[in-house]
Amino acid sequence: MTRLADGRLRYGGDYNPEQWPEEVWPRDVELMREAGVTTVTVGVFSWSRIEPRPGERDLGWLDRVLDLLHDGGIEVFLATPTASPPPWLGHRHPETLPVDFDGHRLSYGSRNQFCPSSPVYREHALALVDDLAARYGDHPALALWHVGNELGQVCHCDVTAEHFRTWLRARHGSLDALNAAWHTAAWSQRYGEWDEVVPPRRAPYLINPGQRLDFARFCSDALLGHFTAERDVLRRHTPHVPVTTNFMGLDAPLDYWALAREEDVVSHDWYPDPADPTAHVVSALGFDLMRSLKDGPWLLMEQATSAVSWRRRNPPKPAGQLRAQSVQAVARGADAVCFFQWRASAGGAEKFHSGMVPHAGPDSRVFREVAALGADLEALAPVAGTDVTASVAVVLDWESWWAARLDAHPSADFDVLRRVRDFYEPLFDAGVAVDFAHPAADLTRYRLVVVPNLYLVRDPAPLVSYVEGGGTLVMGFFSGVVDEHDRVRLGGYPAPFRELLGLRVEEMAPLGPDEVVRCASASLGGFTADSWCDDLRAEGAEVVASLVDGGVPVVLRNRFGTGTAWYVGTRPSPEGTRALLDRVLAEAGVDPVLAVPRGVEAVRRGEVLFLVNHGVADVRVDVPGAHDDLLSGTVVSGSLTLGRFGVAALVQRSR
Amino acid sequence: MTRLADGRLRYGGDYNPEQWPEEVWPRDVELMREAGVTTVTVGVFSWSRIEPRPGERDLGWLDRVLDLLHDGGIEVFLATPTASPPPWLGHRHPETLPVDFDGHRLSYGSRNQFCPSSPVYREHALALVDDLAARYGDHPALALWHVGNELGQVCHCDVTAEHFRTWLRARHGSLDALNAAWHTAAWSQRYGEWDEVVPPRRAPYLINPGQRLDFARFCSDALLGHFTAERDVLRRHTPHVPVTTNFMGLDAPLDYWALAREEDVVSHDWYPDPADPTAHVVSALGFDLMRSLKDGPWLLMEQATSAVSWRRRNPPKPAGQLRAQSVQAVARGADAVCFFQWRASAGGAEKFHSGMVPHAGPDSRVFREVAALGADLEALAPVAGTDVTASVAVVLDWESWWAARLDAHPSADFDVLRRVRDFYEPLFDAGVAVDFAHPAADLTRYRLVVVPNLYLVRDPAPLVSYVEGGGTLVMGFFSGVVDEHDRVRLGGYPAPFRELLGLRVEEMAPLGPDEVVRCASASLGGFTADSWCDDLRAEGAEVVASLVDGGVPVVLRNRFGTGTAWYVGTRPSPEGTRALLDRVLAEAGVDPVLAVPRGVEAVRRGEVLFLVNHGVADVRVDVPGAHDDLLSGTVVSGSLTLGRFGVAALVQRSR
Amino acid sequence: MTRLADGRLRYGGDYNPEQWPEEVWPRDVELMREAGVTTVTVGVFSWSRIEPRPGERDLGWLDRVLDLLHDGGIEVFLATPTASPPPWLGHRHPETLPVDFDGHRLSYGSRNQFCPSSPVYREHALALVDDLAARYGDHPALALWHVGNELGQVCHCDVTAEHFRTWLRARHGSLDALNAAWHTAAWSQRYGEWDEVVPPRRAPYLINPGQRLDFARFCSDALLGHFTAERDVLRRHTPHVPVTTNFMGLDAPLDYWALAREEDVVSHDWYPDPADPTAHVVSALGFDLMRSLKDGPWLLMEQATSAVSWRRRNPPKPAGQLRAQSVQAVARGADAVCFFQWRASAGGAEKFHSGMVPHAGPDSRVFREVAALGADLEALAPVAGTDVTASVAVVLDWESWWAARLDAHPSADFDVLRRVRDFYEPLFDAGVAVDFAHPAADLTRYRLVVVPNLYLVRDPAPLVSYVEGGGTLVMGFFSGVVDEHDRVRLGGYPAPFRELLGLRVEEMAPLGPDEVVRCASASLGGFTADSWCDDLRAEGAEVVASLVDGGVPVVLRNRFGTGTAWYVGTRPSPEGTRALLDRVLAEAGVDPVLAVPRGVEAVRRGEVLFLVNHGVADVRVDVPGAHDDLLSGTVVSGSLTLGRFGVAALVQRSR
């Protein structure tokens, strides 16, 4: 597999010189060097500049930019500028513009306005990619190809419908199979001819869930195809240059497991909310997921130096937070720390998104922090290319996630990500390293596997045999409900795991929005719970906790094969979940990286123990032994104090 | 009139064998017999199965289903499957698909996707109905025709526009009359040619209320026409088989008075929210309304055994509630208790809607309660065909309801149903039997007529002469405001009832969302009120209660002819309304069925006194004399205790 | 400039006789005379009556109406009925109907359904205007032309697109200039041909802010062109008759500065919410703005006698409030007090909007108050034509307002009007007279200029030189951020005013929705603040107040030239703003009209001192000297007591 060269951490950001007069460019390179920038991403939104009219090419400016950067020692992640076609494409070929669920054809004047199934769009995009690869494939500054941007387009047009039908034929083989999969016998939805099948579109009432689920898969695959088409053109020119596309956040319409398989390195855009005091936990979750997608280092392709501009209120980051967040990313596997963008734009829709060089200019807190971070990352070079080792895996599956979000469910407030966080947060607080895993993955290397939710189960075997072979598994409610076509697995939930778990759920029972139930447990102590409470009966499992009122079991533990399977039929309070996981971790023999006070993050990457204080109060942390702090250059013996947003990167002193 | 044979209560539900492999069907019949099922509804959503391609007929499976049921002793309510056309109809004839207010043509892939004015749809639907009636009209299992499903489609397309114009010509005769009725002199809306007239569609600002009101009437009539067209085909084949269409809830776009006139028996789908502790009161209201629509027994065509799937959160019903709710329906006139649906679906949009046989299978609490209920209903056979006698009527009029919901009114928070409940609930709590009545009905048989709201008044005479002839009437605010064209009746509100009520309202005054006013009354005691407070003056009426602050009268009593008319110009608290109704009931000589504690429902149907405890605590009820309880088989002497969701069906012992 | 004749205050309202039978008209005139009505507006929504079919004219009824009014001594504001085209125009020329942002073509059946760029609409409208002017230009009742109604239509159709491109060519000259202005280098939005440019339409994500801002300007200009086209036709016929168009409220899509320049007199529709106890402050703000638009008397063209019908809840006005509100308008420069409308409509969408003659008829509180107000206005004739003198100006600029409302800003909760109110309210409470001013106006006549917000700055020079020349200026945060194309002025905010203010803002920091910060100040005392807190450093300015926590300056004062410039980097509590303005007013030598208790308004117009009690409790006001009260006819010596909604119009007695 093609990889970026190891040995150092990349530092930089999106560089959009086309937004600035050419006389500014040399000053940019100077400032980049001052800030320790190693790498910039160029060209993400340059299509209309490169191809001002159909078929024309204006590349001289880009030649000069790349040469200038290379001369300044800055390497380039070169983007295919296909995320935002020029106005002329939409104007001349309106059929390339996406159509929304209601049937409105969307306009240009924004970005992302293309139908992923459009052959006209595809043709124009690939021609451009081909030319760029031909021209810059050998440029010495080129380090990586960055395909498009934050893939996520969805279209409901007639061209898409045709593409969807082709995809469905491949998936289902026959119309009979599709009718069975979609359960079209309900509501008289049986399809008699392929031509009748269309994407989900505004309808009088609920839309067939099988259709919606397959459309979610199709949209993911269409974008995957969009990516691989560009990648294949690039690889033809430059087989040695790695290719990525930047993922965005934790709520994407794409199956990142599938997409990660097709790219050479995972890259991620991440924008924690400065107003959310728990944002660092979600950051950690996202970073662990990115690391897990290809089981190794990844690139933080975009973050903000300070404020973003797309939330309702966009406060700046307080002094020091940027450093803490960046070191956190490195601790959890990032080999690059990049920003959107180098200079905050003076115009356009993103002008209030902060930059490495803010509107106020280099004489500013933000630029000083940016420059200091450059030095920090140089000091952290020893971790480049190294990995984080975890003995706990959290299962996350996109198609189950999509299915769990469909409507007409027991609770519209059920949220897969919320459930993942419910289990992830106590693990984070306990300082336990976590990987994410696909439900079909080989899990034998983990001591504990947590399944916060797996509503849709294609094949239960891997999880069942994992436990059978000695593993410990914790499964949350609303799991094992449907098959891959969103058809209920009958006989009592969660049918495919009933034997594994030693229980049977008769009815799934969401609680009221403000409803809280009390639970009793000899081993875990009492705790409260909310959101949900399965009506279940143990059929072999040991009841670990039950409702105080009525006695329905809520936490069960079942020996299965040589392993143990836990089931949690409600949503315990954070304290309840913590008590449960403490016991499970102890039984499974999982140790934390380091016992740290709340609010401090401890992660070991390679040989380096990272400590991050995400709070503003000083915290004292005990660290047995003597360590060198790569960041401060000091020696830490036995303990250290982390100030507001304080960080440390400790390497054990050789004795 | 064609009726179902009397002498027993029907029990069963929607049966959709097309969703299951044929080998399951014999097991279904076995389980039905085990559960005491007498009747199932077949075919509601079977169009695409019956007519897989235009003009084809696949009916062998349905033959086998009906034979199997008949052999098992189960009778059939056979549905015309016209509620949900197959995809091929929308695909080949997009003009049959409905267009929404915004102009979007809706897609298939859901259900209900037809334009009620479409001749193409109508032609296909009637051909199918004709064939079904021809084939199954003589089938021994056939007990009733079930037309379509929960009629409610609305369309704004050009075909509808043409149909609307035809309807308007018939209604108004001339364009001048339409211009006068719609008051098009305002805002320059005068129509010069019929072709200019269109349905209400998205516009820059408020749409003409006369146009909106007539469109509401038209939509109701279009669906009525849809129903009668099918009914007429069915009657031609089977004049002896009764025809119904299932009504849904309390917020329908149809005038159920008009529709009930055209069907042989009223049927009703009702889904109380298990999370709403007052749901049984609204249930009672709906059941009384259904009984009143044709003045006799009705069919509970659909309810859920446990959870539904269309609310935001869908908890199951607690143990016992299903029985209490079902007996409640019977007590208020239901001759059938049916469910949607027999087996909970394994797929499709309604798979999490509970069934008589749940996902967990027959070995489940739900199925056990279903089977027990079958036995209960057999025990209640004596009430089949009998009626409930009430001396109080509540006036409800659909066209006034539609008009009261139009915009640009004194308060957008005014809600007719809320107002009906304001008066109904104290009557329910007092154990007083209530009918509903159309404002043009003959009301002489009632001692008390309550008019919670009658914003639109076609003809005030029936109400006026009712009081003149000795009746007692209670009228709520915002009544008597407009004529049938939504044009204000001038001269002080409520103009047509000012003499009847002995008062004059100068201005209607909604209160603020959190505003509460205090009222004083010598006879009723003090009470608070909210929502509204007319600025009115008595002109002959006795002032019974007034605002503490300012002295504006809020409750007035007027002797008129030999009767009494009350007016309530505000919304008293529940306690205030209760005090008022206590006095009114006493003066009118209305007695409760039985004095019962709060939370217990007492209804007399035929010879049977029903008692239902809708709460979870035991309640002791005094019942003078000695009774047999049809349900428990015990003798009740003087009193009994109803446990959680406890019910009793008492017949006085002959002395 | 053409003006209405002075010497009296106009009194009246919209008169829509076409909504009533002709036999009512003589009674109308009688009642008008009874109420002291001088003037009515006729014809606003009469197009479909006047031109029932294309090209026809039905004007006999209007002849009779005007003659009848004239005979009764009532003058007429004659409207061009172009705000609401007849159904036939939309039916025959659907291209005249507006298209919304989503692409829906809106329907008739409401009002305002025209595309301002439509040549077909324009042609029909002007032909009608031409005929009306020809027919009624010499009618003795004609006093003023009232063009259209509450201009505000926006359209996104293809005709509009063509018009928009023409407008853009004129504005930007070249496509290169447009690309630069809109910063299309971002997101690959560069336009290669003029034909590619379209109005903002629904798109996948944020739309280019330059495009949106120019479209806002274009829409304003298109309506301005619509107005001037009609005005020019009218002037050709009647150069001596003044022309107006009625403005609406404080949130219009038009630049009223520009529109006021083109009309002869400003007129205003104003509907304070009876449920808002501070509504009179916003009224005062609006009235001061209207007076400022043409620097002199204006016409209150519409208000309601009691309830309106378009809010969620529409309470009537309490007794007396109408008088207080009307006198308030006169006090702040109104030369006319008019209502929408004479008779409350019996039908149509506005039937629950109160009228001078309510549904209840003339024997009503409302009509009695209307008649009494007629007499009051006669007594106030001496102020007709006189002006209000202010030494404080508040800067308000529509294009900056539009720009500040664009999305992707530091805070979506930022609201220009809220900011204007933040500064206006303490000035109102202090009894300080205020004008509004355009940022390019000559401000030298003011002692104090307040700039609550000026996000977009075309040219900072007028404000800078105002201070340089000795003026005092107070500027709020988020000012001076962008140039006329919404491109950030770089180098630290607010770049064009940094020297003037002696400071530099590095980052703009919105606070959380519930966040409150504490501020300390030696001269102002402590106060709290919310919403926003710039991260700024003084660069020469004196720090007057700072954050308690962290010490960031929040209020700064800078001597510049011979004047003083204040900057407020947060949103102080009302008390904090009051303390600040007290000091600023004192330093600038601004005196109140009269020191009055809270809730009492004091305004001097011409020789008359107006006092208005907007509360319901009696208030005693000290008024040094002896005055005649024009309203009560009494002499006021030293003090007077104003009862609930009490008013006085005092003229100093000559000694």
mmCIF file of C-alpha atoms in Angstrom, chain C residues 38-210:
data_model
loop_
_atom_site.group_PDB
_atom_site.id
_atom_site.type_symbol
_atom_site.label_atom_id
_atom_site.label_comp_id
_atom_site.label_asym_id
_atom_site.label_seq_id
_atom_site.Cartn_x
_atom_site.Cartn_y
_atom_site.Cartn_z
ATOM 1 C CA THR C 38 -61.072 64.382 6.606
ATOM 2 C CA THR C 39 -59.543 61.914 4.203
ATOM 3 C CA VAL C 40 -59.929 58.376 2.938
ATOM 4 C CA THR C 41 -57.704 56.150 0.841
ATOM 5 C CA VAL C 42 -59.629 54.600 -2.007
ATOM 6 C CA GLY C 43 -58.863 51.878 -4.491
ATOM 7 C CA VAL C 44 -55.917 50.011 -2.999
ATOM 8 C CA PHE C 45 -57.330 46.592 -3.896
ATOM 9 C CA SER C 46 -59.742 47.509 -6.651
ATOM 10 C CA TRP C 47 -57.943 46.317 -9.783
ATOM 11 C CA SER C 48 -60.189 43.316 -10.390
ATOM 12 C CA ARG C 49 -63.238 45.543 -9.942
ATOM 13 C CA ILE C 50 -61.948 48.287 -12.220
ATOM 14 C CA GLU C 51 -60.639 45.912 -14.888
ATOM 15 C CA PRO C 52 -62.818 42.813 -14.574
ATOM 16 C CA ARG C 53 -61.455 41.473 -17.853
ATOM 17 C CA PRO C 54 -58.243 42.424 -19.663
ATOM 18 C CA GLY C 55 -58.535 45.908 -21.095
ATOM 19 C CA GLU C 56 -62.053 46.593 -19.843
ATOM 20 C CA ARG C 57 -62.720 49.503 -17.504
ATOM 21 C CA ASP C 58 -65.493 49.659 -14.950
ATOM 22 C CA LEU C 59 -65.132 53.048 -13.310
ATOM 23 C CA GLY C 60 -68.668 54.290 -12.861
ATOM 24 C CA TRP C 61 -68.768 53.064 -9.278
ATOM 25 C CA LEU C 62 -65.520 54.846 -8.521
ATOM 26 C CA ASP C 63 -66.840 58.061 -10.050
ATOM 27 C CA ARG C 64 -69.811 57.834 -7.730
ATOM 28 C CA VAL C 65 -67.646 57.078 -4.706
ATOM 29 C CA LEU C 66 -65.362 60.041 -5.315
ATOM 30 C CA ASP C 67 -68.256 62.395 -5.963
ATOM 31 C CA LEU C 68 -70.051 61.221 -2.872
ATOM 32 C CA LEU C 69 -66.965 61.713 -0.754
ATOM 33 C CA HIS C 70 -66.264 65.101 -2.220
ATOM 34 C CA ASP C 71 -69.838 66.163 -1.650
ATOM 35 C CA GLY C 72 -69.432 65.081 1.941
ATOM 36 C CA GLY C 73 -66.271 67.143 2.340
ATOM 37 C CA ILE C 74 -63.971 64.159 2.451
ATOM 38 C CA GLU C 75 -60.764 64.306 0.442
ATOM 39 C CA VAL C 76 -59.261 61.271 -1.202
ATOM 40 C CA PHE C 77 -55.874 59.595 -1.286
ATOM 41 C CA LEU C 78 -56.340 57.698 -4.513
ATOM 42 C CA ALA C 79 -54.455 54.437 -4.793
ATOM 43 C CA THR C 80 -53.068 52.811 -7.894
ATOM 44 C CA PRO C 81 -54.501 49.341 -7.391
ATOM 45 C CA THR C 82 -51.412 47.556 -8.613
ATOM 46 C CA ALA C 83 -50.474 45.650 -5.462
ATOM 47 C CA SER C 84 -52.903 42.873 -6.205
ATOM 48 C CA PRO C 85 -53.476 42.001 -9.861
ATOM 49 C CA PRO C 86 -56.723 40.265 -10.779
ATOM 50 C CA PRO C 87 -56.834 36.483 -11.171
ATOM 51 C CA TRP C 88 -57.027 36.856 -14.942
ATOM 52 C CA LEU C 89 -53.505 38.251 -15.097
ATOM 53 C CA GLY C 90 -51.995 35.247 -13.351
ATOM 54 C CA HIS C 91 -54.228 32.876 -15.257
ATOM 55 C CA ARG C 92 -53.445 34.273 -18.693
ATOM 56 C CA HIS C 93 -49.868 35.257 -17.971
ATOM 57 C CA PRO C 94 -48.447 32.806 -15.452
ATOM 58 C CA GLU C 95 -45.045 34.357 -16.102
ATOM 59 C CA THR C 96 -46.220 37.397 -14.104
ATOM 60 C CA LEU C 97 -46.580 35.223 -10.989
ATOM 61 C CA PRO C 98 -43.619 35.248 -8.629
ATOM 62 C CA VAL C 99 -41.325 32.258 -8.160
ATOM 63 C CA ASP C 100 -39.999 31.596 -4.681
ATOM 64 C CA PHE C 101 -36.502 30.611 -3.580
ATOM 65 C CA ASP C 102 -37.376 26.920 -3.990
ATOM 66 C CA GLY C 103 -38.638 27.395 -7.516
ATOM 67 C CA HIS C 104 -42.369 27.206 -6.789
ATOM 68 C CA ARG C 105 -44.442 29.534 -8.913
ATOM 69 C CA LEU C 106 -46.885 31.146 -6.493
ATOM 70 C CA SER C 107 -50.581 31.264 -7.129
ATOM 71 C CA TYR C 108 -53.134 34.050 -7.082
ATOM 72 C CA GLY C 109 -56.034 33.849 -4.647
ATOM 73 C CA SER C 110 -54.040 35.865 -2.135
ATOM 74 C CA ARG C 111 -52.437 39.262 -2.906
ATOM 75 C CA ASN C 112 -49.050 40.643 -4.021
ATOM 76 C CA GLN C 113 -48.706 37.901 -6.626
ATOM 77 C CA PHE C 114 -46.548 39.623 -9.188
ATOM 78 C CA CYS C 115 -42.953 39.530 -10.329
ATOM 79 C CA PRO C 116 -41.566 43.072 -10.034
ATOM 80 C CA SER C 117 -39.429 42.445 -13.099
ATOM 81 C CA SER C 118 -42.260 41.266 -15.306
ATOM 82 C CA PRO C 119 -42.755 43.487 -18.374
ATOM 83 C CA VAL C 120 -46.204 41.987 -18.866
ATOM 84 C CA TYR C 121 -47.273 42.944 -15.372
ATOM 85 C CA ARG C 122 -45.683 46.370 -15.764
ATOM 86 C CA GLU C 123 -47.494 47.031 -19.005
ATOM 87 C CA HIS C 124 -50.884 46.170 -17.566
ATOM 88 C CA ALA C 125 -50.231 48.108 -14.383
ATOM 89 C CA LEU C 126 -49.083 51.291 -16.098
ATOM 90 C CA ALA C 127 -51.942 51.274 -18.569
ATOM 91 C CA LEU C 128 -54.317 51.218 -15.643
ATOM 92 C CA VAL C 129 -52.444 53.919 -13.774
ATOM 93 C CA ASP C 130 -52.475 56.036 -16.899
ATOM 94 C CA ASP C 131 -56.234 55.712 -17.253
ATOM 95 C CA LEU C 132 -56.873 56.442 -13.587
ATOM 96 C CA ALA C 133 -54.679 59.527 -13.654
ATOM 97 C CA ALA C 134 -56.372 60.747 -16.804
ATOM 98 C CA ARG C 135 -59.814 60.261 -15.346
ATOM 99 C CA TYR C 136 -59.288 61.473 -11.793
ATOM 100 C CA GLY C 137 -56.336 63.837 -12.077
ATOM 101 C CA ASP C 138 -58.692 66.811 -11.982
ATOM 102 C CA HIS C 139 -61.182 65.421 -9.513
ATOM 103 C CA PRO C 140 -61.579 67.947 -6.714
ATOM 104 C CA ALA C 141 -61.461 65.229 -4.046
ATOM 105 C CA LEU C 142 -58.012 64.047 -5.104
ATOM 106 C CA ALA C 143 -55.377 65.042 -2.560
ATOM 107 C CA LEU C 144 -52.594 62.501 -3.023
ATOM 108 C CA TRP C 145 -51.599 59.476 -5.058
ATOM 109 C CA HIS C 146 -50.972 56.292 -3.102
ATOM 110 C CA VAL C 147 -48.887 53.954 -5.254
ATOM 111 C CA GLY C 148 -49.451 50.242 -4.755
ATOM 112 C CA ASN C 149 -49.284 48.917 -1.220
ATOM 113 C CA GLU C 150 -46.505 47.941 1.153
ATOM 114 C CA LEU C 151 -43.984 47.193 -1.576
ATOM 115 C CA GLY C 152 -42.013 44.079 -0.812
ATOM 116 C CA GLN C 153 -42.394 41.489 -3.549
ATOM 117 C CA VAL C 154 -39.420 39.287 -4.336
ATOM 118 C CA CYS C 155 -39.165 36.904 -7.262
ATOM 119 C CA HIS C 156 -36.548 34.371 -8.384
ATOM 120 C CA CYS C 157 -37.847 33.567 -11.881
ATOM 121 C CA ASP C 158 -35.936 33.572 -15.128
ATOM 122 C CA VAL C 159 -37.284 36.979 -16.139
ATOM 123 C CA THR C 160 -35.995 38.271 -12.837
ATOM 124 C CA ALA C 161 -32.678 36.575 -13.569
ATOM 125 C CA GLU C 162 -32.376 38.474 -16.839
ATOM 126 C CA HIS C 163 -33.271 41.721 -15.098
ATOM 127 C CA PHE C 164 -30.793 40.944 -12.328
ATOM 128 C CA ARG C 165 -28.027 40.442 -14.886
ATOM 129 C CA THR C 166 -28.801 43.764 -16.517
ATOM 130 C CA TRP C 167 -28.689 45.405 -13.115
ATOM 131 C CA LEU C 168 -25.386 43.669 -12.305
ATOM 132 C CA ARG C 169 -23.821 44.784 -15.584
ATOM 133 C CA ALA C 170 -24.719 48.350 -14.724
ATOM 134 C CA ARG C 171 -23.397 47.976 -11.189
ATOM 135 C CA HIS C 172 -20.167 46.088 -11.841
ATOM 136 C CA GLY C 173 -19.370 46.951 -15.439
ATOM 137 C CA SER C 174 -17.509 43.747 -16.159
ATOM 138 C CA LEU C 175 -17.727 40.134 -15.204
ATOM 139 C CA ASP C 176 -14.213 40.408 -13.774
ATOM 140 C CA ALA C 177 -15.432 43.108 -11.434
ATOM 141 C CA LEU C 178 -18.382 40.989 -10.411
ATOM 142 C CA ASN C 179 -16.120 37.997 -9.790
ATOM 143 C CA ALA C 180 -13.903 40.150 -7.621
ATOM 144 C CA ALA C 181 -16.823 41.723 -5.756
ATOM 145 C CA TRP C 182 -18.438 38.400 -5.033
ATOM 146 C CA HIS C 183 -15.107 36.771 -4.226
ATOM 147 C CA THR C 184 -16.033 33.912 -6.548
ATOM 148 C CA ALA C 185 -12.501 32.574 -6.254
ATOM 149 C CA ALA C 186 -13.828 30.823 -3.167
ATOM 150 C CA TRP C 187 -15.728 27.584 -3.788
ATOM 151 C CA SER C 188 -15.047 27.679 -7.541
ATOM 152 C CA GLN C 189 -17.853 30.098 -8.293
ATOM 153 C CA ARG C 190 -16.136 32.152 -10.980
ATOM 154 C CA TYR C 191 -18.544 33.219 -13.732
ATOM 155 C CA GLY C 192 -17.288 32.926 -17.274
ATOM 156 C CA GLU C 193 -20.309 34.395 -19.047
ATOM 157 C CA TRP C 194 -23.037 36.763 -17.967
ATOM 158 C CA ASP C 195 -25.711 34.221 -18.812
ATOM 159 C CA GLU C 196 -24.471 31.990 -16.039
ATOM 160 C CA VAL C 197 -25.445 34.470 -13.332
ATOM 161 C CA VAL C 198 -28.754 33.784 -11.611
ATOM 162 C CA PRO C 199 -30.554 34.964 -8.477
ATOM 163 C CA PRO C 200 -29.908 33.072 -5.259
ATOM 164 C CA ARG C 201 -31.922 29.862 -5.472
ATOM 165 C CA ARG C 202 -32.083 26.749 -3.332
ATOM 166 C CA ALA C 203 -28.649 25.174 -3.379
ATOM 167 C CA PRO C 204 -26.847 22.390 -1.567
ATOM 168 C CA TYR C 205 -25.213 24.676 0.982
ATOM 169 C CA LEU C 206 -24.548 28.329 1.782
ATOM 170 C CA ILE C 207 -25.011 30.702 -1.121
ATOM 171 C CA ASN C 208 -22.440 33.311 -2.081
ATOM 172 C CA PRO C 209 -22.975 36.298 0.211
ATOM 173 C CA GLY C 210 -22.011 38.857 -2.438
#
